[in-house]
mmCIF file with all atom_site columns, C-alpha atoms in Angstrom:
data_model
loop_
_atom_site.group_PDB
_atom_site.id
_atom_site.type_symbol
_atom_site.label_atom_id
_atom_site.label_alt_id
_atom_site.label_comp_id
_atom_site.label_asym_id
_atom_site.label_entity_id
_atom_site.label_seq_id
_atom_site.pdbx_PDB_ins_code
_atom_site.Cartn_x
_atom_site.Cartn_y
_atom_site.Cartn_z
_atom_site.occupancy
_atom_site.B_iso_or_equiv
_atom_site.pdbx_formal_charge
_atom_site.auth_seq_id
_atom_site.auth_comp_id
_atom_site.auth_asym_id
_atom_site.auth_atom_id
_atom_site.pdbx_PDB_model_num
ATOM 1   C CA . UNK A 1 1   ? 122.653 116.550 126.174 1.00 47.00 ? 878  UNK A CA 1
ATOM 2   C CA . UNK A 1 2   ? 121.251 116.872 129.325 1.00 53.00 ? 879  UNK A CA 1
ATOM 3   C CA . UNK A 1 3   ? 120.223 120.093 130.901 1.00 56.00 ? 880  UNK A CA 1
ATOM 4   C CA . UNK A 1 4   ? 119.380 120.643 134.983 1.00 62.00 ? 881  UNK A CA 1
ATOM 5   C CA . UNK A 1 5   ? 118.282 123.558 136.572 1.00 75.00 ? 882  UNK A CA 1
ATOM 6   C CA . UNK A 1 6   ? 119.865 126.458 136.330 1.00 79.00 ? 883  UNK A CA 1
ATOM 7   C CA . UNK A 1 7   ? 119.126 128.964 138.805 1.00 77.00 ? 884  UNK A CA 1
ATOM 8   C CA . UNK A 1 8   ? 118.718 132.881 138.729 1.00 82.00 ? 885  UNK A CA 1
ATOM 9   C CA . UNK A 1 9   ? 119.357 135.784 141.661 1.00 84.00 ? 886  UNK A CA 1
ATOM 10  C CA . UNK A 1 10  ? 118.363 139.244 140.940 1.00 81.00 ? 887  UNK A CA 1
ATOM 11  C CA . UNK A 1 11  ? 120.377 142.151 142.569 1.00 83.00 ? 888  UNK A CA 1
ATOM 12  C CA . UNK A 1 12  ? 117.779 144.888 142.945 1.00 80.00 ? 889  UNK A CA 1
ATOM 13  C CA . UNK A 1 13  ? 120.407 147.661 144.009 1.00 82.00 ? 890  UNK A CA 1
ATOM 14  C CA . UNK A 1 14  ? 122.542 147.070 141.740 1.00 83.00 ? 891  UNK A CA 1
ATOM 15  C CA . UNK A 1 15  ? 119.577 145.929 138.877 1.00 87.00 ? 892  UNK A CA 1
ATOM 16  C CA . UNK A 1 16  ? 121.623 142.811 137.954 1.00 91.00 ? 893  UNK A CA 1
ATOM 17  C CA . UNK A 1 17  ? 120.356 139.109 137.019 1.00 92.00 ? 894  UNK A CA 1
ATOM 18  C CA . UNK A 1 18  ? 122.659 136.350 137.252 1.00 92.00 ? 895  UNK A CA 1
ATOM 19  C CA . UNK A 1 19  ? 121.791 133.059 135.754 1.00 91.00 ? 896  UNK A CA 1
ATOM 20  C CA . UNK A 1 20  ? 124.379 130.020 136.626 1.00 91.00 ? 897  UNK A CA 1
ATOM 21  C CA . UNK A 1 21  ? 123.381 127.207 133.569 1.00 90.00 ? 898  UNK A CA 1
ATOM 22  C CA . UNK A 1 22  ? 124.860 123.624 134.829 1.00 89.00 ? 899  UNK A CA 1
ATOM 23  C CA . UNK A 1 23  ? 126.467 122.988 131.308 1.00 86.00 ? 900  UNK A CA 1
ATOM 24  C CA . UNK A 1 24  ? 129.194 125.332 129.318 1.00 87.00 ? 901  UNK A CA 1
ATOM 25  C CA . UNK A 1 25  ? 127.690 126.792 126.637 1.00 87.00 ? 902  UNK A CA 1
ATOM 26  C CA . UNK A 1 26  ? 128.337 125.332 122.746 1.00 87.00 ? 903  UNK A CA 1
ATOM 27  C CA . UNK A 1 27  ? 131.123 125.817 120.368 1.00 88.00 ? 904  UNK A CA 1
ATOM 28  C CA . UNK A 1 28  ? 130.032 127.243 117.213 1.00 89.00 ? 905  UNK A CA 1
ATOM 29  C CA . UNK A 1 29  ? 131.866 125.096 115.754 1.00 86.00 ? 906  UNK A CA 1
ATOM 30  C CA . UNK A 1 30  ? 130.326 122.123 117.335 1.00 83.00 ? 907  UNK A CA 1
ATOM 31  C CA . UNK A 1 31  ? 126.195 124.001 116.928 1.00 83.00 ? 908  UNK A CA 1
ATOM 32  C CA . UNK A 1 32  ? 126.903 124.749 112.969 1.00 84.00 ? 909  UNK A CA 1
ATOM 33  C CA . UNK A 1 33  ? 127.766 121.027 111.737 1.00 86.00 ? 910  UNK A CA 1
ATOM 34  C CA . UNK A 1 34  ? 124.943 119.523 113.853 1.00 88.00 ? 911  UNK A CA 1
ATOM 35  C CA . UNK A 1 35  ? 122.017 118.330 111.884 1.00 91.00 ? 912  UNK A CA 1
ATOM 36  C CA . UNK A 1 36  ? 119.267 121.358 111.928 1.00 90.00 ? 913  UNK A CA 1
ATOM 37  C CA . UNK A 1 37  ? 116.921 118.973 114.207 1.00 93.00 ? 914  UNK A CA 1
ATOM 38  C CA . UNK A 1 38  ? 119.551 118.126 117.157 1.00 90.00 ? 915  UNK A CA 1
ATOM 39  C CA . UNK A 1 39  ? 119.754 122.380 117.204 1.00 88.00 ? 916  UNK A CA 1
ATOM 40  C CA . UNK A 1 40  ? 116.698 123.264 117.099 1.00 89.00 ? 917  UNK A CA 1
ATOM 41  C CA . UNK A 1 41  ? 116.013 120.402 120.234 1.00 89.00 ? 918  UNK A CA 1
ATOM 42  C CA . UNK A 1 42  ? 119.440 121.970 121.985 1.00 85.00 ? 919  UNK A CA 1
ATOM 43  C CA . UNK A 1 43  ? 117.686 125.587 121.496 1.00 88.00 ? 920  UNK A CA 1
ATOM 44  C CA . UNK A 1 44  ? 114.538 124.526 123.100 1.00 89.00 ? 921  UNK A CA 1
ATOM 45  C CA . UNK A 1 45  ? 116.040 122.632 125.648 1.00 87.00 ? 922  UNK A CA 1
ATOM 46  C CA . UNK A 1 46  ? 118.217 126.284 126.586 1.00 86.00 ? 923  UNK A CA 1
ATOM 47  C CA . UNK A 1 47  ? 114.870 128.028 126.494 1.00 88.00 ? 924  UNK A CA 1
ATOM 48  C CA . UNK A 1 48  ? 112.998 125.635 128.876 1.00 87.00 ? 925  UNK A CA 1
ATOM 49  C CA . UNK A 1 49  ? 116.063 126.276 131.324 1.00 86.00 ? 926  UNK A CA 1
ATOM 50  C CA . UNK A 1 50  ? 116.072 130.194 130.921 1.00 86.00 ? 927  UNK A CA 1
ATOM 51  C CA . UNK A 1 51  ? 112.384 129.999 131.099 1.00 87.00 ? 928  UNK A CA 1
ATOM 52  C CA . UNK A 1 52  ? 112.300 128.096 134.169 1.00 85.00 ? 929  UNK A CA 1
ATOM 53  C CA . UNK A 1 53  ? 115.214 129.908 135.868 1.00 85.00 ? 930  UNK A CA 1
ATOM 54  C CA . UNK A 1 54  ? 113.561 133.197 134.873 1.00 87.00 ? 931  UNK A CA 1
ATOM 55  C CA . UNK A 1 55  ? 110.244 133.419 135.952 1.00 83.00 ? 932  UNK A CA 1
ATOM 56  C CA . UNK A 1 56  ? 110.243 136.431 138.352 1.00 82.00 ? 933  UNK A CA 1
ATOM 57  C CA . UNK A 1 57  ? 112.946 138.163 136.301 1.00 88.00 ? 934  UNK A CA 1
ATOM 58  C CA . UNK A 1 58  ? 111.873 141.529 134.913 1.00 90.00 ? 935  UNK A CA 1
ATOM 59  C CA . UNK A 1 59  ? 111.944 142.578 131.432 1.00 91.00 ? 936  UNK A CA 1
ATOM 60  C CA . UNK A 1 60  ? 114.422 144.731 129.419 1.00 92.00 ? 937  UNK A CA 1
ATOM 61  C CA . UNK A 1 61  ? 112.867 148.216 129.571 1.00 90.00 ? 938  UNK A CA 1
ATOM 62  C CA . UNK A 1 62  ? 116.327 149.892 127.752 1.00 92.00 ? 939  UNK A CA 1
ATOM 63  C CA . UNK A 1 63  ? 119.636 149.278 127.024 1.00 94.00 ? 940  UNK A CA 1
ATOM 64  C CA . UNK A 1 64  ? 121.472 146.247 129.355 1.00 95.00 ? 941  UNK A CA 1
ATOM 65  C CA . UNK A 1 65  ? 125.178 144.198 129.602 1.00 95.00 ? 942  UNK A CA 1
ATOM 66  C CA . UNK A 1 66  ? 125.319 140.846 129.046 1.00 96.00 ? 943  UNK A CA 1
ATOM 67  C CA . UNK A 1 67  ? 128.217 138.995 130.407 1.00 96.00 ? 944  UNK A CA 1
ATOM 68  C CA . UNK A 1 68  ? 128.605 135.456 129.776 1.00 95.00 ? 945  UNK A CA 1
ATOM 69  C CA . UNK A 1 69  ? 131.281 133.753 131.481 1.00 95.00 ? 946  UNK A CA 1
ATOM 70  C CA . UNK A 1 70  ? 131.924 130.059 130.380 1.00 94.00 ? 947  UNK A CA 1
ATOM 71  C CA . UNK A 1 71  ? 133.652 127.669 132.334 1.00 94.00 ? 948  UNK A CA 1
ATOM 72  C CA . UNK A 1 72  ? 134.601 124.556 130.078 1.00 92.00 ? 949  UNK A CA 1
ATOM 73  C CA . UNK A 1 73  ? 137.319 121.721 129.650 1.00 91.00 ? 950  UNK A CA 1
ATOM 74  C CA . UNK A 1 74  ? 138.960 123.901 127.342 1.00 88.00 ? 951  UNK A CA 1
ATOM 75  C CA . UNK A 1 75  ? 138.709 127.646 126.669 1.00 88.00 ? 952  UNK A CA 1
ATOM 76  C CA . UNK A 1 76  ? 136.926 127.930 123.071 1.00 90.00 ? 953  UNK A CA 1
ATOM 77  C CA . UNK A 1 77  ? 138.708 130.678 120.531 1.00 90.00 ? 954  UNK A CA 1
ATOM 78  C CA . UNK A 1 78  ? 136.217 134.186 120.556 1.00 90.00 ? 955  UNK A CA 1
ATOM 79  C CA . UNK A 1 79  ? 134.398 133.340 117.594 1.00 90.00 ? 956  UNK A CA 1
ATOM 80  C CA . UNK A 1 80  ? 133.014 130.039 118.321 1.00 91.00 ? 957  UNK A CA 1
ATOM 81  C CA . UNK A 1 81  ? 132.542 131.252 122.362 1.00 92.00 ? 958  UNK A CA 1
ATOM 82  C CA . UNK A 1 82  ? 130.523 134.233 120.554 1.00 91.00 ? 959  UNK A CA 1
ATOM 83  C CA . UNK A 1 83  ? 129.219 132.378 118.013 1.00 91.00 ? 960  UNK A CA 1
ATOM 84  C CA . UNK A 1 84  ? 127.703 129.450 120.356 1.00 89.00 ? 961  UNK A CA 1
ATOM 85  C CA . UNK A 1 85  ? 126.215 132.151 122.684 1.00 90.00 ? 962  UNK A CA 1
ATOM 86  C CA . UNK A 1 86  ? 124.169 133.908 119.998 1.00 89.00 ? 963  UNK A CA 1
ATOM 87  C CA . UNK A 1 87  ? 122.734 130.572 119.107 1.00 86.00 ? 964  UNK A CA 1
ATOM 88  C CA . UNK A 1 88  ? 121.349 128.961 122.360 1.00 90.00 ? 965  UNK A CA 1
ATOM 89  C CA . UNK A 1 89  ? 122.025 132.446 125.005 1.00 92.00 ? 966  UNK A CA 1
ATOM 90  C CA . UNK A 1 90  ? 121.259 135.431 123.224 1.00 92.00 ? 967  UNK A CA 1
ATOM 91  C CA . UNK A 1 91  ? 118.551 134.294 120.924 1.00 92.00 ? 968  UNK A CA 1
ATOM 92  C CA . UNK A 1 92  ? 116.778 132.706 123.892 1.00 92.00 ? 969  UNK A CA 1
ATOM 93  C CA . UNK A 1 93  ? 116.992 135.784 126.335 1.00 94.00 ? 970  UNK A CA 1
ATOM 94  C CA . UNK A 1 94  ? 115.289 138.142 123.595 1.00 94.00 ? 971  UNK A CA 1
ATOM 95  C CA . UNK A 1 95  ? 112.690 135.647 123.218 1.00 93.00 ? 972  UNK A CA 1
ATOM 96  C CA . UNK A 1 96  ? 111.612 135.967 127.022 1.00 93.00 ? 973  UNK A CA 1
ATOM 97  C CA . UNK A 1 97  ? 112.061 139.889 126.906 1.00 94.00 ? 974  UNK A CA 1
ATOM 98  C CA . UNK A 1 98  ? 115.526 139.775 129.214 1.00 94.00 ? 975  UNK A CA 1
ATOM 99  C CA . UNK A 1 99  ? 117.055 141.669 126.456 1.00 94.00 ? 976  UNK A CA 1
ATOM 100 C CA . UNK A 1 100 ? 114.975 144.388 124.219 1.00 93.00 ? 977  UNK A CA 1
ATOM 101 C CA . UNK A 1 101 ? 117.494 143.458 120.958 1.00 92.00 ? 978  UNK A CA 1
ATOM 102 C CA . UNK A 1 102 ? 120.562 141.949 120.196 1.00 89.00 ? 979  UNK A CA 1
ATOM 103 C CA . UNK A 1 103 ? 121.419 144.903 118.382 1.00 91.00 ? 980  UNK A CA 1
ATOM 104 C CA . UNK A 1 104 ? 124.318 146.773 119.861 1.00 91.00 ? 981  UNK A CA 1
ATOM 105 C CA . UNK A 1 105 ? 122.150 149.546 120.594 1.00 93.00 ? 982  UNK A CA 1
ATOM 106 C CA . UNK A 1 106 ? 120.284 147.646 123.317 1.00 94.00 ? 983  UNK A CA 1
ATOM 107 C CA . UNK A 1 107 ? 122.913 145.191 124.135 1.00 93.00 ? 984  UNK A CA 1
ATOM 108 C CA . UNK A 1 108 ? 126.691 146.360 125.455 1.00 94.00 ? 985  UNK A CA 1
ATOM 109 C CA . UNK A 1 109 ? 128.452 141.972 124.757 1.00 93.00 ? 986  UNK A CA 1
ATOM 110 C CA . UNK A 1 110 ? 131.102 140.984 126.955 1.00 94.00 ? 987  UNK A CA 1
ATOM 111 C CA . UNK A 1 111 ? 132.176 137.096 126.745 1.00 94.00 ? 988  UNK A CA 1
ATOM 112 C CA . UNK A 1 112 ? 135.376 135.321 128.779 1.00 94.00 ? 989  UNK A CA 1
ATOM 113 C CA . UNK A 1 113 ? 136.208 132.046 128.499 1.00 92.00 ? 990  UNK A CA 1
ATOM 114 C CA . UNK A 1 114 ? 137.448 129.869 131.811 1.00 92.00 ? 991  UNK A CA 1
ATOM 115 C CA . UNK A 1 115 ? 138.984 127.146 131.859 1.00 92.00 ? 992  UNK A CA 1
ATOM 116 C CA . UNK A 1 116 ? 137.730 123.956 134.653 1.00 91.00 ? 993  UNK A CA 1
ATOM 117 C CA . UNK A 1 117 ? 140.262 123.765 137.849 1.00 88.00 ? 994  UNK A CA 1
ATOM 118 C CA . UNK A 1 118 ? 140.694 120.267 138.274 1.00 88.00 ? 995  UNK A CA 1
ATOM 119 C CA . UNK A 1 119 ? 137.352 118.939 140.246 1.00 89.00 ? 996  UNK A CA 1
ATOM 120 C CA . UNK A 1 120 ? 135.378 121.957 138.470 1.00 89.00 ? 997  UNK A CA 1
ATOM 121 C CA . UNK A 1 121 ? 131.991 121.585 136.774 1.00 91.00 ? 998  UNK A CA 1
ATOM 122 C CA . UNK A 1 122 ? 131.302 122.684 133.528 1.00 92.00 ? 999  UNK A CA 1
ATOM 123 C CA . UNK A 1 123 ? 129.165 125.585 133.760 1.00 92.00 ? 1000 UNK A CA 1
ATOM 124 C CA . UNK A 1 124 ? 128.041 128.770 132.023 1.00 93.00 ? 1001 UNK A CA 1
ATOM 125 C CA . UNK A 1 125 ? 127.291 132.353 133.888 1.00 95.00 ? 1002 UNK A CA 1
ATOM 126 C CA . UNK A 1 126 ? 124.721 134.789 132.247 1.00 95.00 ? 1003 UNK A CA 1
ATOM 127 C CA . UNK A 1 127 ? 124.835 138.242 133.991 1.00 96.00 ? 1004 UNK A CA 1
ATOM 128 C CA . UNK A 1 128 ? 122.470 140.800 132.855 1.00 95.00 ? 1005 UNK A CA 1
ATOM 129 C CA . UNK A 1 129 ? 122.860 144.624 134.306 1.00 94.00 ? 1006 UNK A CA 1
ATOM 130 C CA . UNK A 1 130 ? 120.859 147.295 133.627 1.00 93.00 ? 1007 UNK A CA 1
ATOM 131 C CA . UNK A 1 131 ? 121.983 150.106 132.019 1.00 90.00 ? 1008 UNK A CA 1
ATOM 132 C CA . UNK A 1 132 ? 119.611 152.338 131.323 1.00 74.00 ? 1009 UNK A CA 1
ATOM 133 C CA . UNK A 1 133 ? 115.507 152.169 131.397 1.00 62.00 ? 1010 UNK A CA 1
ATOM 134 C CA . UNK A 1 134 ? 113.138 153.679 129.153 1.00 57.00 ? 1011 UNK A CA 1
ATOM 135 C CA . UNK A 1 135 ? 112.314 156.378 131.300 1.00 54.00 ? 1012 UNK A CA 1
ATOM 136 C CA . UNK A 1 136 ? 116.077 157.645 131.339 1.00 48.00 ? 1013 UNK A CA 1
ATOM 137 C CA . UNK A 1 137 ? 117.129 156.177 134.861 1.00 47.00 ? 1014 UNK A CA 1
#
């Protein structure tokens, strides 16, 4: 698998990062029965692009949304769209400090599933809102 860049705008007024990922996201199904050393690679390769994308991003200070909108050949059922995320999204944005904790007291999870219009590229789109900050605002 081959990752580009992905690319990242952040929404000051409205305290929202959006990060557009060139590739849908992986089926659970599909991560789980790969050998452990093709996911591990596929992990890192997500965290070089998040990395990358995210430079200038700021850190979770509180509670955020995560949206993640997939755009695929085929809409995935919710568990393996889920499922897939956690592995290479979710895991990956705590580990740069986007998110606090995957824990549903720092994370409010929203996932939808799109299917490609004919001519569409497979893509994945990571929107993170604030919604609260440490210092209650």
């Amino acid at each position: 698998m081959k990752l580009q860049e992905a690319h990242m705008t952040w929404n000051i007024p409205s305290r929202t990062i959006t990060i557009t990922v060139p590739i849908a996201s992986p089926s659970l199904n599909k991560f789980t029965y790969t050998h452990w050393r093709t996911q591990h690679a596929h992990k890192k390769k997500w965290l070089k692009v998040f990395t990358d994308a995210t430079l200038l991003a700021p850190k979770a200070t509180g509670k955020r949304r995560l949206e993640i909108h997939r755009h695929g050949k085929r809409a995935l059922d919710i568990d393996n769209l889920i499922g897939g995320a956690k592995c290479v999204i979710t895991d990956n944005l705590r580990k740069l400090q986007l998110l606090r904790d995957d824990s549903p007291d720092m994370v409010e999870f929203h996932a939808e599933n799109h299917k490609l219009a004919k001519g569409e590229l497979p893509h994945t789109v990571i929107v993170l809102r604030d919604l609260e900050t440490t210092n209650g605002t």
